[in-house]
Structure formats: C-alpha cells, structure tokens
C-alpha cells in the first residue's frame, strides 16, 4: 500500500541557507501535517493543510512557510537556516477527523 | 511537552517480561494514539483508541484509556529485544482541531 513519501531523506545545509522539504500524502487523504522533532524531543506540530488551505498553525518560525499544491503534495520551505533547525521533519496525512494518521519516514535536516 | 506526562521516561526490562507505559493528557480528546520510533527513524503507528473506548488489543499490545483520569497505558506483553524503541502517545484534542499533540515518550530497552 502507498505510504506518505517524504523527500529528501537527508539534507545538509549551511547556516543562512534555504531548504525545501517535500511531502506526498497518501492518495485521497485530504489533510497534511508537518512536525518537527529535535534530538531527544517529542514531535512538535508546525502546520497543517486541509484541502490545500492552511487549517492550523503551531510553533512554526516566521522563517518557515509551507503550502499544499493542487496535486495535494506539500512543501515546507525554511529560510535563513539556524543550527537549531537541525531536526527530523515529519509529514503525516489523514483522511478524516476520526483519526488514522500516517507518517512519512521523515527528512533529517542537519544545519552546519 | 504540550500535552502532559509520559511515564516512565525510560524502562529497561528482560526479554519475555511485560512492559507498561503510561500517558496522561490535559483536555478532552477525540482519540489517543500510540506510536513507536526506533532511534532517529520514522514514527510507526501502533494503535488508536477512541474517546468512547476503554480497551483495545492488537497482537501483543494492549491499550487502555481512562477518560475520567485523562490517562492511557500501553502494555507490551512477552517483550522481545526488537521492541527496543521509543514509544510516544499522541492525542487528537477536540479544541485543537485535528493535529496530534505528542507526549515526551518512553524509551524502552529490552535486554536479551
């Protein structure tokens, strides 16, 4: 069965650079979520989209932005990267409000 | 953690023993989910229990939910070395829309 696909799996960037993470949700899932998990931390919600519109926003820095495209894939754009942005970034998708989230394998971002 | 407490923070047991992890949360929920994460890897969905359910089983996993105490427990029976991982509970809060709020996680080590 198709899962949530994230790319790239690993990304190394220098400080002040820009990074773009991509997420391809499960087909027919209408909601996409982005989470950030720092080393030894629990995942923290960043932002979500429902039917291509932003539906909720968490602790996402102003340097980060995200959008969902017409094909339902989503991109998380991070600018002016800081060392503290080094983390695992997960995308998840769901089909309705009754649960059933599926997470991608994550993108490990390392800022040097 | 945005959500509450998970205990214990770390648990070390012998293979074959049972492992119990607890999770508490703060407000009314739609459902509660348990996830497993191997070191630095993706989040794997284990089980979802809805707010109107009290107990659920899946293989060697047993989850209970006590909404009056706002707590849940995950029991892994007859543990195996391969169960070594971090275990997170995550809640889908009614008032926060549908994003998941994660607990701090329990690190389980099963010694063979």
XYZ file of C-alpha atoms in Angstrom:
224
model
C 0.000 0.000 0.000
C 1.167 3.517 -0.757
C 2.540 5.427 2.202
C 3.415 9.033 2.845
C 6.516 9.854 0.856
C 8.978 12.470 2.012
C 11.982 13.770 0.182
C 14.805 14.106 0.593
C 15.570 11.601 3.340
C 18.642 13.523 4.415
C 19.652 17.114 3.837
C 22.715 19.021 4.920
C 22.662 22.798 4.688
C 24.809 25.606 5.929
C 23.608 28.377 8.208
C 21.580 31.061 6.454
C 20.812 28.775 3.527
C 17.347 27.744 2.413
C 15.870 24.258 2.441
C 12.747 22.812 0.843
C 11.199 19.609 2.110
C 8.567 17.754 0.135
C 5.721 15.511 1.212
C 3.463 13.352 -0.898
C 0.433 12.221 1.141
C -1.499 9.035 0.725
C -3.865 9.363 -2.248
C -7.307 10.679 -1.245
C -6.042 11.883 2.118
C -7.253 15.453 2.429
C -5.149 16.712 5.338
C -1.387 17.084 5.603
C 0.543 17.860 8.776
C 4.145 18.871 9.360
C 6.007 18.078 12.573
C 9.488 18.895 13.792
C 11.356 16.580 16.140
C 14.566 17.861 17.667
C 17.182 15.459 19.101
C 15.711 13.618 22.064
C 12.473 15.586 21.813
C 8.896 14.657 21.048
C 7.461 15.737 17.704
C 6.116 19.271 17.686
C 3.322 20.331 15.385
C 4.254 23.001 12.848
C 1.399 23.466 10.386
C -1.405 21.627 8.628
C -3.398 21.903 5.426
C -6.888 20.715 4.643
C -7.888 20.607 1.017
C -4.936 22.837 0.084
C -5.821 25.541 2.600
C -3.880 26.127 5.802
C -6.012 24.700 8.580
C -3.879 25.069 11.697
C -0.600 26.541 12.758
C 1.650 25.550 15.614
C 5.066 26.664 16.743
C 6.382 27.400 13.277
C 9.010 30.133 12.973
C 8.328 33.049 10.646
C 11.332 31.890 8.621
C 9.361 28.784 7.681
C 6.495 28.643 5.241
C 4.512 25.824 3.732
C 1.916 25.219 1.123
C -0.123 22.442 -0.387
C -0.383 22.196 -4.134
C -3.181 21.174 -6.468
C -1.869 17.593 -6.551
C -2.032 17.583 -2.730
C 1.680 17.339 -2.210
C 3.060 19.789 0.310
C 6.336 21.639 0.662
C 7.940 23.102 3.759
C 10.278 25.956 2.971
C 12.833 27.017 5.538
C 14.952 30.111 5.049
C 17.836 31.689 6.969
C 18.567 28.296 8.490
C 19.944 28.193 12.000
C 21.831 25.440 13.777
C 18.777 24.893 15.961
C 16.723 23.944 12.912
C 18.601 20.649 12.752
C 15.897 18.065 13.364
C 13.760 15.337 11.887
C 10.855 16.771 9.936
C 7.863 14.527 9.582
C 4.910 14.825 7.337
C 1.673 12.986 8.039
C -1.605 12.708 6.227
C -5.087 11.713 7.236
C -8.379 11.247 5.502
C -10.942 12.375 8.038
C -11.400 13.672 11.535
C -11.718 10.246 13.109
C -8.003 9.573 13.309
C -5.932 7.379 11.058
C -2.775 9.401 10.627
C 0.052 8.001 8.551
C 3.504 9.407 8.973
C 6.264 9.562 6.421
C 9.762 8.356 7.236
C 10.903 11.913 7.789
C 13.604 14.191 6.455
C 16.666 14.597 8.605
C 17.905 18.158 8.245
C 21.368 18.974 9.503
C 22.432 22.602 9.554
C 26.179 23.127 9.809
C 5.614 18.666 26.323
C 2.462 20.394 25.165
C 0.368 17.503 26.255
C 1.321 16.123 29.596
C 3.394 13.437 31.083
C 4.532 10.047 29.971
C 5.989 7.710 32.476
C 8.347 6.180 32.919
C 10.787 8.234 30.869
C 12.920 5.157 30.436
C 12.273 1.486 31.063
C 14.708 -1.413 30.947
C 13.385 -4.968 31.122
C 14.402 -8.503 30.278
C 13.149 -10.258 27.195
C 9.904 -12.059 27.943
C 8.769 -9.588 30.582
C 5.848 -7.234 30.144
C 6.361 -3.510 29.643
C 3.829 -0.927 30.747
C 3.982 2.707 29.715
C 1.614 5.405 30.859
C 0.467 8.638 29.354
C -1.582 11.479 30.776
C -3.206 14.309 28.904
C -4.861 17.578 29.714
C -8.183 18.168 27.989
C -10.931 16.335 26.150
C -9.753 14.268 23.238
C -11.179 12.717 20.108
C -8.771 9.812 20.254
C -5.398 8.763 21.587
C -2.742 7.014 19.563
C 0.460 5.207 20.388
C 3.491 5.374 18.141
C 6.810 3.621 18.129
C 10.058 5.137 16.937
C 13.352 3.400 16.529
C 16.319 5.653 17.131
C 16.284 8.504 14.632
C 13.774 6.744 12.417
C 10.176 7.338 11.420
C 7.082 7.155 13.565
C 5.185 3.912 13.272
C 1.530 3.943 14.218
C 0.737 1.153 16.677
C -2.813 1.567 17.826
C -5.601 4.129 18.059
C -8.197 4.189 20.804
C -11.202 6.457 20.553
C -12.521 8.514 23.432
C -15.547 6.213 23.800
C -13.404 3.066 24.018
C -11.802 1.740 27.181
C -9.537 -1.005 25.956
C -8.083 -2.194 22.703
C -5.831 -5.052 21.700
C -3.519 -5.564 18.783
C -1.265 -8.610 18.882
C 0.967 -8.270 21.931
C -0.226 -4.725 22.538
C -2.977 -3.738 24.929
C -4.051 -0.146 25.332
C -6.408 1.207 27.952
C -7.984 4.618 28.159
C -9.457 6.213 31.253
C -11.059 9.496 30.245
C -12.041 10.299 33.831
C -8.375 10.272 34.801
C -7.225 11.558 31.409
C -4.735 8.755 31.133
C -3.812 5.834 28.941
C -1.497 2.896 29.260
C 0.293 0.761 26.705
C 1.141 -2.784 27.696
C 3.539 -4.848 25.609
C 3.408 -8.469 26.631
C 6.200 -11.021 26.247
C 8.632 -8.339 25.138
C 11.361 -9.004 22.611
C 14.690 -7.332 22.001
C 13.192 -5.947 18.780
C 10.673 -3.976 20.863
C 13.517 -1.704 21.954
C 12.439 1.754 20.817
C 10.856 4.986 21.985
C 7.114 4.923 22.464
C 5.005 8.060 22.195
C 1.394 8.682 22.931
C -0.324 11.352 20.886
C -3.714 12.885 21.360
C -6.121 14.421 18.929
C -7.596 17.221 21.035
C -11.104 18.376 20.382
C -10.232 22.019 20.899
C -7.061 21.970 18.846
C -8.546 20.747 15.652
C -7.064 17.552 14.365
C -3.359 17.915 14.786
C -1.692 15.408 17.070
C -0.076 16.531 20.288
C 2.688 14.205 21.384
C 3.864 13.272 24.839
C 7.530 13.213 25.724
C 7.892 9.493 25.089
C 9.180 6.473 26.961
C 12.465 4.884 25.970
C 12.097 1.122 26.245
C 15.098 -1.156 26.273
C 14.536 -4.888 26.170
C 17.599 -6.874 27.099
C 18.115 -10.329 25.639
